[in-house]
Coordinates of C-alpha atoms in Angstrom, one line a residue:
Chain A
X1197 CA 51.8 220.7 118.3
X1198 CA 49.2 222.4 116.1
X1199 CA 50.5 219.6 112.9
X1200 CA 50.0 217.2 115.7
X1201 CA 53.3 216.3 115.7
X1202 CA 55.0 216.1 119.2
X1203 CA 58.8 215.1 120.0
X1204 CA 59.6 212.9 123.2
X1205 CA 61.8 211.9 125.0
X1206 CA 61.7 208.0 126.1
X1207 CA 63.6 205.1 127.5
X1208 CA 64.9 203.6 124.6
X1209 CA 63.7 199.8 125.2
X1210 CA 67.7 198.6 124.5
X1211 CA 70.1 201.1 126.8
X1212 CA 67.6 202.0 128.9
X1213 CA 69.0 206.0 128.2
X1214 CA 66.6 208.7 126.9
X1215 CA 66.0 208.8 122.8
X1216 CA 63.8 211.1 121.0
X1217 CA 60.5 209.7 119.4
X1218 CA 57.8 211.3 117.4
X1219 CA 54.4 211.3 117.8
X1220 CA 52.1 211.7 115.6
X1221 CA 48.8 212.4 117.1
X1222 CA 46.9 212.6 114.1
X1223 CA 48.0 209.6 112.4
X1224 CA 47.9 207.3 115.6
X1225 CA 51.5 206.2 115.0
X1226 CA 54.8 206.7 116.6
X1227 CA 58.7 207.1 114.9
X1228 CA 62.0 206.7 115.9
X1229 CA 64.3 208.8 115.6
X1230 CA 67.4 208.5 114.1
X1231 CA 70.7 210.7 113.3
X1232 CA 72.4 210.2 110.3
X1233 CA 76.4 211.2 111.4
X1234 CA 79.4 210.3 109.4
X1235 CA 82.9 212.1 110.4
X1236 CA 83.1 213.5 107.4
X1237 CA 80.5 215.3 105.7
X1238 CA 79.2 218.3 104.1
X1239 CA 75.7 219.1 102.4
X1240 CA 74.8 220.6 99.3
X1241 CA 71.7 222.5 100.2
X1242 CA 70.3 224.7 97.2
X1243 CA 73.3 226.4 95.4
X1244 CA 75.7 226.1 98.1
X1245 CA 77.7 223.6 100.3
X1246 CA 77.2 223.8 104.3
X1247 CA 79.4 221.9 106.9
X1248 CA 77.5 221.4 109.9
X1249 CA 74.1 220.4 110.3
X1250 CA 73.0 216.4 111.1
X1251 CA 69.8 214.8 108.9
X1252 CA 66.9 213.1 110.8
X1253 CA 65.1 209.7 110.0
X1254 CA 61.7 209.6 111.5
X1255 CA 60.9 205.7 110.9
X1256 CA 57.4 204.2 111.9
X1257 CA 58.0 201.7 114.9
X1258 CA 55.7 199.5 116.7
X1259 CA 55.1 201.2 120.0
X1260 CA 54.8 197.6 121.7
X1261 CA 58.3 197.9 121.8
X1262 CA 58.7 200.5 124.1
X1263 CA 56.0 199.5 126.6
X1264 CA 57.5 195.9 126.6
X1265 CA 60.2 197.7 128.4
X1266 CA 57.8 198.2 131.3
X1267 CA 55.9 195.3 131.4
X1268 CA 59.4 193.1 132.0
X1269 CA 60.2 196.0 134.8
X1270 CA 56.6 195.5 136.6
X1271 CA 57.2 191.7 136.2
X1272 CA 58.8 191.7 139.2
X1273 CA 55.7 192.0 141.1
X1274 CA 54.6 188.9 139.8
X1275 CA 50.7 189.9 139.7
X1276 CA 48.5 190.9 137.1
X1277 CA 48.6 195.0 137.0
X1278 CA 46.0 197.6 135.2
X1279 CA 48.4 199.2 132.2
X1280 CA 48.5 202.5 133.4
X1281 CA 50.1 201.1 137.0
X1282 CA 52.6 199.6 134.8
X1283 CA 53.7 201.9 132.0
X1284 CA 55.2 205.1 134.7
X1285 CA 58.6 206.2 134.6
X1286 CA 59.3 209.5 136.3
X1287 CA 62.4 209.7 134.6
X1288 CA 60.0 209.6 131.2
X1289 CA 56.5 210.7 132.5
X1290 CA 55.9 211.2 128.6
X1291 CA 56.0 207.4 128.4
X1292 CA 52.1 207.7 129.3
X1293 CA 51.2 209.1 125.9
X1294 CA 52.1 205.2 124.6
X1295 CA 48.8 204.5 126.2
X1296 CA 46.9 206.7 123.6
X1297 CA 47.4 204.5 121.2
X1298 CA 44.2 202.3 120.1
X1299 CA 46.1 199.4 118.6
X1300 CA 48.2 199.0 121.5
X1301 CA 45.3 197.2 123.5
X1302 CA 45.1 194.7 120.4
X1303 CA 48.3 193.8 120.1
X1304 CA 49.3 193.3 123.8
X1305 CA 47.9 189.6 123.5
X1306 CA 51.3 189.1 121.9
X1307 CA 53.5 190.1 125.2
X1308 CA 51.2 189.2 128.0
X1309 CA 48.6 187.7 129.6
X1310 CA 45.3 188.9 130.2
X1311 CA 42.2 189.0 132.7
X1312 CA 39.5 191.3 133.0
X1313 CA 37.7 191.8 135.9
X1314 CA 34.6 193.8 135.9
X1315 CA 35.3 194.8 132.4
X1316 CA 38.3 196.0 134.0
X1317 CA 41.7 194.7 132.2
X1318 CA 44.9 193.6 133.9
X1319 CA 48.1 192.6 132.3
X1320 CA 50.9 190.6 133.3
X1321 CA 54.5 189.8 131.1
X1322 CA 54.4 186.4 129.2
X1323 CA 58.1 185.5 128.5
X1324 CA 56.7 182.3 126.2
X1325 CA 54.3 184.5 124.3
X1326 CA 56.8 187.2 123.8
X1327 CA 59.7 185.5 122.5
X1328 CA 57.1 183.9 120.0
X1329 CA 56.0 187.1 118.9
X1330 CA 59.8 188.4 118.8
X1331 CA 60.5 184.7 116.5
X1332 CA 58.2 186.3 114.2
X1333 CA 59.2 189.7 114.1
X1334 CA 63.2 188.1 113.4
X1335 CA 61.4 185.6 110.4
X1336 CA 59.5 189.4 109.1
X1337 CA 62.7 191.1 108.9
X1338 CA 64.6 188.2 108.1
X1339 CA 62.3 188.3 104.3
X1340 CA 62.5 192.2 104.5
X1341 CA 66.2 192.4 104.5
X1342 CA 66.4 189.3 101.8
X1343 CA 63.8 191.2 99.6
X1344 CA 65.6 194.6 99.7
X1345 CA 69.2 192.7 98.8
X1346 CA 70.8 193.9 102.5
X1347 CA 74.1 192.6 102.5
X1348 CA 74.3 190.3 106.0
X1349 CA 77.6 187.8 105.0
X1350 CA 80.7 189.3 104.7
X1351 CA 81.6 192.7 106.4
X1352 CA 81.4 196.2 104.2
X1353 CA 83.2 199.0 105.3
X1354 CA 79.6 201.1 104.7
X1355 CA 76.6 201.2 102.7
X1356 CA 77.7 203.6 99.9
X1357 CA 80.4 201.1 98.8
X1358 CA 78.8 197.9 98.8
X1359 CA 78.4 196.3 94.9
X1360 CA 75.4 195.4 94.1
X1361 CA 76.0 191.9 93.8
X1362 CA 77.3 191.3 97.1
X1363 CA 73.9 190.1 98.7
X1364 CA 73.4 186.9 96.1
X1365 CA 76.1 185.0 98.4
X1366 CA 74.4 185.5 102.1
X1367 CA 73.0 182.2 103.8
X1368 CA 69.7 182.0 105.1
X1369 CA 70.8 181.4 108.6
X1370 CA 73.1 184.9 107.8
X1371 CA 69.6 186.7 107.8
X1372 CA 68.4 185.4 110.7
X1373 CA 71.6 186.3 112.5
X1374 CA 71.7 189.8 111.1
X1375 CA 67.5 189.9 111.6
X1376 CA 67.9 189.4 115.4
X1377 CA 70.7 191.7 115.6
X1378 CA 68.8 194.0 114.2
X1379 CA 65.8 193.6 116.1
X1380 CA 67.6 193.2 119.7
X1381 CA 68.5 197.4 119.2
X1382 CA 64.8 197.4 120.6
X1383 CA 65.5 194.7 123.3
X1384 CA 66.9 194.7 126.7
X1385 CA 70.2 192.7 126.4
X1386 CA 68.8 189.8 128.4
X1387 CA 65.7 189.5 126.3
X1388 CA 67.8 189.6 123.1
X1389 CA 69.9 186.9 124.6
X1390 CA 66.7 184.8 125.4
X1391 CA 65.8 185.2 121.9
X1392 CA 69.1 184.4 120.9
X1393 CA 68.9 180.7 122.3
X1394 CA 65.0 180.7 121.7
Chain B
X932 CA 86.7 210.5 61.7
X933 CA 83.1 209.9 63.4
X934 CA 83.3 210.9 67.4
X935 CA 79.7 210.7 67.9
X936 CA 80.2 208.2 70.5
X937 CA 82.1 209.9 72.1
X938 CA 80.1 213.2 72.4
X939 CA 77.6 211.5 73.5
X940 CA 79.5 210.2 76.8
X941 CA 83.2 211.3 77.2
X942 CA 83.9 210.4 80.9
X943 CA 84.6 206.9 80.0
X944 CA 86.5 204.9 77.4
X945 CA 85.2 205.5 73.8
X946 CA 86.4 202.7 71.5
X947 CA 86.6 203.6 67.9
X948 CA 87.3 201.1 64.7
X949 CA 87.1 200.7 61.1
X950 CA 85.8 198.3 59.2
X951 CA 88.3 195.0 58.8
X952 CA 89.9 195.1 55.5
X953 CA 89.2 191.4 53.8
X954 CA 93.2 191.2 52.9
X955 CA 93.6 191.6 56.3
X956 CA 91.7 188.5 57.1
X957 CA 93.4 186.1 55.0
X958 CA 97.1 187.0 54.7
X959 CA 99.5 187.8 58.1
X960 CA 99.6 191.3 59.0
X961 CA 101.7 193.7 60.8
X962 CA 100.2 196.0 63.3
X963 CA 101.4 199.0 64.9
X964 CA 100.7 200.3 68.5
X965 CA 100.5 204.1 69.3
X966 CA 98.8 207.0 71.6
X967 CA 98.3 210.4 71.2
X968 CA 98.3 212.9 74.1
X969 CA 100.1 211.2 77.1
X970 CA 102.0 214.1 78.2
X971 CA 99.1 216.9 78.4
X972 CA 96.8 218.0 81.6
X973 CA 93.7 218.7 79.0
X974 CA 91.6 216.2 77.1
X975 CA 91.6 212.4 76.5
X976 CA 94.8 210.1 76.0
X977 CA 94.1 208.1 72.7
X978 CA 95.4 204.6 72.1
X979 CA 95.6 203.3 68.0
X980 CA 96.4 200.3 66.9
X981 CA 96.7 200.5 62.6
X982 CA 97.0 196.8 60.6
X983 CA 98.2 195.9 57.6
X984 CA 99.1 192.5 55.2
X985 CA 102.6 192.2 55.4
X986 CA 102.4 192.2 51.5
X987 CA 101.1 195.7 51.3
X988 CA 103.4 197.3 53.8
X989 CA 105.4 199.2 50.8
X990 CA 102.4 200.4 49.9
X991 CA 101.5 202.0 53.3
X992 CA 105.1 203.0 53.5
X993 CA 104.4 204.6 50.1
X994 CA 101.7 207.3 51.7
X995 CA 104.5 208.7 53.5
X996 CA 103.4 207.8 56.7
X997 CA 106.1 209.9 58.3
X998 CA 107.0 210.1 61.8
X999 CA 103.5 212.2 62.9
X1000 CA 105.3 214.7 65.5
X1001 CA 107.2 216.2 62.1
X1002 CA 103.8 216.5 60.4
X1003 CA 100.8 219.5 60.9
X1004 CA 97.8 218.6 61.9
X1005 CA 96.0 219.2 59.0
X1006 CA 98.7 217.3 56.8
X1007 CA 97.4 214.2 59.6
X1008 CA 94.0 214.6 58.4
X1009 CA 95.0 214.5 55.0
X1010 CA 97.1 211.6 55.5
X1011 CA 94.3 209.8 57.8
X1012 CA 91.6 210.4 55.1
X1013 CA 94.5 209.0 52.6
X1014 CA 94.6 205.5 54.8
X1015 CA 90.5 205.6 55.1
X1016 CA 90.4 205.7 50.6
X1017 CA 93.0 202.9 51.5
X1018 CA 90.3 200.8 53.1
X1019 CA 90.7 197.6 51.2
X1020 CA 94.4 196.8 52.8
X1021 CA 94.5 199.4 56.1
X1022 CA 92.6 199.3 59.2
X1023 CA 92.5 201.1 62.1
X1024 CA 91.3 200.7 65.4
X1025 CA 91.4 203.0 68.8
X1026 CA 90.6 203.9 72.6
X1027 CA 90.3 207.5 73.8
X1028 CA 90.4 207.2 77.7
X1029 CA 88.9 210.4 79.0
X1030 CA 90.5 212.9 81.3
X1031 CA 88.4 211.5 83.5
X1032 CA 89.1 207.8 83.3
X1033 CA 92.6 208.6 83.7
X1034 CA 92.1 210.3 86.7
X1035 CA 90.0 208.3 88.6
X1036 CA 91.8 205.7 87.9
X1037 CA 95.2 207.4 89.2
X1038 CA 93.6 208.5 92.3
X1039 CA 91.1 206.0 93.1
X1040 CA 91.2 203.9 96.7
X1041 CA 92.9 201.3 94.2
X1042 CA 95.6 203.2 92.7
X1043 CA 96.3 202.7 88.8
X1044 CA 98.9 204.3 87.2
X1045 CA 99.1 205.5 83.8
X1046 CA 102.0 202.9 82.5
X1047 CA 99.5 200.5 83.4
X1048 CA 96.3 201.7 81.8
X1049 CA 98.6 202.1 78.9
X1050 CA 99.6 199.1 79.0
X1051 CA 96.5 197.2 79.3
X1052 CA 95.1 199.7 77.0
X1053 CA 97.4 198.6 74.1
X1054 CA 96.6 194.7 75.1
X1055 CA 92.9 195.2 74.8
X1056 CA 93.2 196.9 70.9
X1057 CA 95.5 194.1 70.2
X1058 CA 93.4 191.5 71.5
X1059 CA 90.4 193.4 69.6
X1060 CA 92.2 192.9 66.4
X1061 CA 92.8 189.1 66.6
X1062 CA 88.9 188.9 68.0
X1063 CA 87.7 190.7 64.4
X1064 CA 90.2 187.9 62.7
X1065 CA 92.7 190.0 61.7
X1066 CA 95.7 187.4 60.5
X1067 CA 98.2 189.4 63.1
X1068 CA 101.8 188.1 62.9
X1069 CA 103.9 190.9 63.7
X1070 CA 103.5 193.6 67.2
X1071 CA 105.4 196.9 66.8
X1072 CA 105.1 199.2 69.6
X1073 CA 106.5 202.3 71.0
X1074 CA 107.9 202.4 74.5
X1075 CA 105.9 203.1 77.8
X1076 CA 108.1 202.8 81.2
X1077 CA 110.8 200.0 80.8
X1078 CA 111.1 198.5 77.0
X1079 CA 112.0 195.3 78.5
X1080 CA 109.5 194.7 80.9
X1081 CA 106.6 196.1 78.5
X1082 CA 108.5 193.9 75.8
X1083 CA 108.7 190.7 78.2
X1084 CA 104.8 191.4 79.4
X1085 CA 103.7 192.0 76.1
X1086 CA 105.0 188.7 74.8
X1087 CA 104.0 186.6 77.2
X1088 CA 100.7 188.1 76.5
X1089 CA 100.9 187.1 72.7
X1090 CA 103.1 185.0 73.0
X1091 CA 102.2 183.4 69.2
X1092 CA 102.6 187.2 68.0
X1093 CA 106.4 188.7 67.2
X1094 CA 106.5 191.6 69.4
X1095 CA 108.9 194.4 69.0
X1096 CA 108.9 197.1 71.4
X1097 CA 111.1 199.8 70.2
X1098 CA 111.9 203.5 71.5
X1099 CA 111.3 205.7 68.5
X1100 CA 109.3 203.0 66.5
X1101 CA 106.5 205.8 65.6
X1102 CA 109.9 207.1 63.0
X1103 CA 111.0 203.0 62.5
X1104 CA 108.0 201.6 61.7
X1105 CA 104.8 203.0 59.1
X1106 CA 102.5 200.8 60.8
X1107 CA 103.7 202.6 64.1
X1108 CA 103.5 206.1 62.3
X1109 CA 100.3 205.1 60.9
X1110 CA 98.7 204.2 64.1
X1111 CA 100.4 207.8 66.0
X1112 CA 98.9 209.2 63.1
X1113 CA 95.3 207.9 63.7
X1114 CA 95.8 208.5 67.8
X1115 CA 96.6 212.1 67.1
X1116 CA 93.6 212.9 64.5
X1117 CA 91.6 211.4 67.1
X1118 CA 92.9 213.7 70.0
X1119 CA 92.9 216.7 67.7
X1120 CA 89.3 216.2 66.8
X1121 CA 88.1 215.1 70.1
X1122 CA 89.6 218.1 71.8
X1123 CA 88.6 220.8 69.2
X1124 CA 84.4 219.2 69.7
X1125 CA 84.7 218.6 73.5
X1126 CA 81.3 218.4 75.2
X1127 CA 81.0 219.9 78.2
X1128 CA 79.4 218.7 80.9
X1129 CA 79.4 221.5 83.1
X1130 CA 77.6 224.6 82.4
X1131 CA 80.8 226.6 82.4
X1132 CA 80.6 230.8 82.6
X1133 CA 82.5 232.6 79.7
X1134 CA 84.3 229.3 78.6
X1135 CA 87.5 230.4 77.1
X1136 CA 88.3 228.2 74.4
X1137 CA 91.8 229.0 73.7
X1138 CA 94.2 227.1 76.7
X1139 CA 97.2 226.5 74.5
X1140 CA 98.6 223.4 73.9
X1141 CA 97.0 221.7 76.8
X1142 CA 100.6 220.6 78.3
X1143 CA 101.2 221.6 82.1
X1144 CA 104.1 223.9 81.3
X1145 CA 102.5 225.9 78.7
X1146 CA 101.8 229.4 80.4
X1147 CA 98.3 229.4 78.4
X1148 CA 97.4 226.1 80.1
X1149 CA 98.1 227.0 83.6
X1150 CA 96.4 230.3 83.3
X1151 CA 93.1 228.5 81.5
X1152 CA 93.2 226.2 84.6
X1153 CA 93.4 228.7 87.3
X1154 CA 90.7 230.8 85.6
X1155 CA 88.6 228.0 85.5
X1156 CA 88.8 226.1 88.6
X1157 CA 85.3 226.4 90.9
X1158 CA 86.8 226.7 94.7
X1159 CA 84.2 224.0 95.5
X1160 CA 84.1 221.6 92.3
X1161 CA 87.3 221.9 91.4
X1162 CA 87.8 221.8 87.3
X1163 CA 85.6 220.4 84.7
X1164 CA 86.5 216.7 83.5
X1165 CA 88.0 218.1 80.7
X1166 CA 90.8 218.4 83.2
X1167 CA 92.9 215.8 84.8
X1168 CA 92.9 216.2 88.0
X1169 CA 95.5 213.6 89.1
X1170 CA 98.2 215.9 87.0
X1171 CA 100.6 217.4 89.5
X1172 CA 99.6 221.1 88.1
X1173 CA 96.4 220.8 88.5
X1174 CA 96.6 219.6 91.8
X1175 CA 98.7 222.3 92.7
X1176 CA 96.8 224.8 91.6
X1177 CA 93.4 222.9 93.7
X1178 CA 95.2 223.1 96.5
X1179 CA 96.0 226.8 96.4
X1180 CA 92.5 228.1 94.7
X1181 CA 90.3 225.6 96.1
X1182 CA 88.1 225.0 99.2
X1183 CA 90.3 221.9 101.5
X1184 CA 88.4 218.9 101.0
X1185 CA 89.0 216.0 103.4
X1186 CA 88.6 212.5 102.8
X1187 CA 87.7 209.8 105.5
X1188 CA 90.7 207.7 104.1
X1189 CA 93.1 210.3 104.6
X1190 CA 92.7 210.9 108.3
X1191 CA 92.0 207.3 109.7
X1192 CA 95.5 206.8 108.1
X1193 CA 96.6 209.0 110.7
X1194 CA 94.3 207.6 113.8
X1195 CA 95.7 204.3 112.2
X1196 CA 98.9 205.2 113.3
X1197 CA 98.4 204.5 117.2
X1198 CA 100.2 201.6 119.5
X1199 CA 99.2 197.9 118.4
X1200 CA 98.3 197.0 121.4
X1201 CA 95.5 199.7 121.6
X1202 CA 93.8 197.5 118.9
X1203 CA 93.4 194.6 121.7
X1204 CA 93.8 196.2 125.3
X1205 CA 89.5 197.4 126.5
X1206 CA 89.3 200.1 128.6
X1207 CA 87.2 199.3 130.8
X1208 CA 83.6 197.9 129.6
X1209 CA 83.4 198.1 126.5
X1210 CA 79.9 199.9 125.4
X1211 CA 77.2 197.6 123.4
X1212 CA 78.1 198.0 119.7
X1213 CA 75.1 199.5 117.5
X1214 CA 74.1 196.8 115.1
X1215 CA 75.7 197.1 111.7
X1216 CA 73.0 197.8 110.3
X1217 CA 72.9 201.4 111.7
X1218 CA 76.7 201.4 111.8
X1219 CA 77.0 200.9 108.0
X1220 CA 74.6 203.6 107.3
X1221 CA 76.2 206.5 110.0
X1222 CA 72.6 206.3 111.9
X1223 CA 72.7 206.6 116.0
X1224 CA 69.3 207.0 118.0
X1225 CA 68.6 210.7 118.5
X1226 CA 69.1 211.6 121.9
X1227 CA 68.7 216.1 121.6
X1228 CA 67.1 217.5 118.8
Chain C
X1232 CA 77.2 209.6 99.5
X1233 CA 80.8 210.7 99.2
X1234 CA 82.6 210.4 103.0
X1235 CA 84.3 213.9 102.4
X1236 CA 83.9 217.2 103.7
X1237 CA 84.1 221.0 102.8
X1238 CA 84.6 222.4 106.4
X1239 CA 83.1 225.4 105.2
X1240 CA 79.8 227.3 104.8
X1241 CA 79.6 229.0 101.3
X1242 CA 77.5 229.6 98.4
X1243 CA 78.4 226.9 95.5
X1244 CA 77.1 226.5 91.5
X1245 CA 75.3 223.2 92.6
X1246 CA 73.0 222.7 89.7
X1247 CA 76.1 223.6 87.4
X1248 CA 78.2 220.1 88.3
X1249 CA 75.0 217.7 89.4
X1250 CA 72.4 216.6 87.4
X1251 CA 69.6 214.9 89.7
X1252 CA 68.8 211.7 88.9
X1253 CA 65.8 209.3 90.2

């Protein structure tokens, strides 16, 4: 808390189940968490070898994400809702520190639509707008994955074995494939689906 | 004999040459296949090839190449540096395959066994000889596994070449002793100037003779095995002693291969009957690289 | 990344058998 740093536990946008995310008050800017676990594994820490212990990724993530998760929930209403009636979960109460976040209100053009009403803003989902938005997220990491030679074509067994040539062979359309894939770990299975045909 | 090279990186393969003698260019020449060192647990294997015009084979035959087990090692070196002054007619070319080529490439997920490295081993010098334009005619090697098959593979390989693929040939043939000759010089020297790699405590440099059976070798290798490291390269680790002895000094290590070989062994039909709904596969991505969303900390 | 493990906890000469490398 004093480093501004502060763990939490949230829906995670794709199962639905609780996942830990970091926030980092100071820098405005939230990260995933993720667990690095292979069956077998030891670490060489200093001068000598341990066998348990599990390494964490914090990676940066675009908080629009998880909040999308709510805005397709409140859709059901149909009506045009102030963000903080949308974005409650008691399961998650935390889910209300997404709301801190200045950029959020820029960026939510790209998932909704808007009205303000005596400088008051309401938001409703925008299925249209969001899968555009989500076209050009898939095209971003489509070029990311390309740039950084991820092999997408052929299956490897993991990462630490694949030769370095490997990548040359992949197809564009393999990148968009492996881009949405990739991308639909932040997406409710129906949205990823939608995006799918989209 | 100049092992620079090899200093510089032993893990690998080190190739070693002299210069082509002009004779050796112009008239057909017999060449001789050897290696030095098969048999021990320390140090390099070394495969030599040694070439000469068939004209001039009285005259190698004349430096009492003799069979190079009956000879000391310095009386090698003397007889090495005799075939060097010889230059003009004798050339000489070699491999020396680390301890630590050989035994990754015995125990690697793509097994390679030694008859095989030696094999190609002895292809590749040949095949170097005839790319520096040596005029070969004639093949003579010693046994390595089955003459006939190594005869038959050999032949098919060359098959302009007469190859002859003899047990014993290092005592029938002088190119053969010649090229035994420049395989062992190469061991010698290349075990007596070993670099190693590993910052080793109170390195003793006396192990014996190297070979697995030798009561100096063993006790060398169970005073210098590191419980979690194992040995240094120096050592082969795919040789049955030393693996003995890392199983009884060393930490257990075990390898992903080695138990899904044992989950492998489950009913076929587990591979295609779901129980029940099967859960949303991570993406490869994350599956590739062992990384699940953190759910605790 | 080698996928074996040491199932035990115990000191080990490290910097004696890896050199770092960027």
């Amino acid at each position: 808390m004093k480093s501004g740093l502060m763990f939490v536990k949230l829906a995670n946008p794709c199962s639905g189940e609780g996942a830990i995310y970091l926030f980092n008050v100071c820098l405005q800017q939230l990260f995933e968490i993720k667990v690095f676990k292979e069956k077998h594994h030891s670490w060489f820490i200093n001068q000598s070898v341990q066998s348990e212990g599990q390494l964490h990724f914090a990676t940066p993530m675009d908080p629009l994400f998880l909040v999308l998760h709510y805005l397709k929930k409140a859709d059901k209403e149909g009506k045009f809702q102030p963000l903080d009636q949308v974005v409650v979960d008691d399961m998650f109460p935390n889910c209300t520190l997404l709301l801190k976040f200045p950029e959020l209100e820029k960026f939510l053009h790209h998932v909704t639509e808007e009205k303000e009403i005596d400088s008051k803003k309401y938001y409703k989902y925008s299925k249209e707008k969001t899968l555009k938005w989500l076209e050009k997220k898939v095209g971003q990491t489509a070029a990311a994955l390309k740039a950084s030679h991820v092999p997408v074509g052929a299956r490897v067994q993991s990462a630490a074995f694949v030769p370095g040539d490997q990548a040359s062979g992949d197809k564009e359309e393999d990148y968009i494939c492996y881009a949405h894939g990739l991308i639909s770990e932040y997406l409710p299975k129906e949205l990823s689906d939608d995006l799918a045909k989209y | 004999m100049d092992l620079r090279e090899l200093e510089r990186d032993n893990t690998g393969r080190c190739r070693l040459s002299s210069p082509v003698p002009a004779a050796c260019r112009q008239e057909p020449c017999v060449l001789g296949v050897d290696e030095a060192g098969r048999g021990p647990v320390l140090g390099p294997m070394v495969y030599a090839i040694c070439y000469c015009p068939l004209s001039r084979l009285a005259d190698l035959e004349a430096l009492k190449v003799a069979d190079s087990k009956t000879l000391s090692e310095s009386e090698r070196d003397r007889l090495f540096a005799k075939m060097e002054e010889d230059g003009d007619f004798v050339g000489w070319a070699l491999d020396v395959l680390s301890p630590n080529l050989i035994s990754t490439s015995m125990l690697g997920r793509v097994k390679y066994n030694l008859n095989s490295l030696s094999h190609d081993t002895a292809v590749g010098l040949v095949q170097y000889a005839l790319d520096q334009g040596v005029k070969v005619t004639q093949v003579f090697v010693d046994t390595v596994g089955l003459p006939e098959t190594y005869q038959e593979r050999l032949q098919r390989r060359f098959p302009d070449l007469e190859v002859t693929v003899k047990a014993k040939a290092d005592a029938l043939f002088p190119v053969v002793s010649a090229a035994s000759i420049c395989a062992k010089v190469a061991r010698d020297q290349a075990v007596k100037s070993w670099q190693f790699i590993e910052e080793l405590h109170d390195l003793d440099a006396d192990y014996g003779s190297g070979y697995p059976n030798d009561p100096k070798t063993k006790a060398w290798l169970r005073k210098h095995v590191e419980p979690v490291f194992g040995f240094p390269q120096f050592v082969r680790f795919s040789w049955r002693t030393a693996q003995s002895i890392l199983e009884k000094e060393a930490e257990a290590v075990t390898w992903e291969d080695s138990t899904a070989d044992q989950e492998g062994s489950g009913k076929i039909t587990s591979y295609f009957l779901s129980e029940g709904p099967r859960p949303r596969l991570p993406h490869r991505y994350f599956l590739e690289r062992g990384l699940e969303p953190a759910t605790a900390l | 990344l080698l996928p074996c493990a040491v199932p035990r906890n115990r000191p080990a000469p490290v910097s004696r058998f890896f050199t770092p490398a960027v």
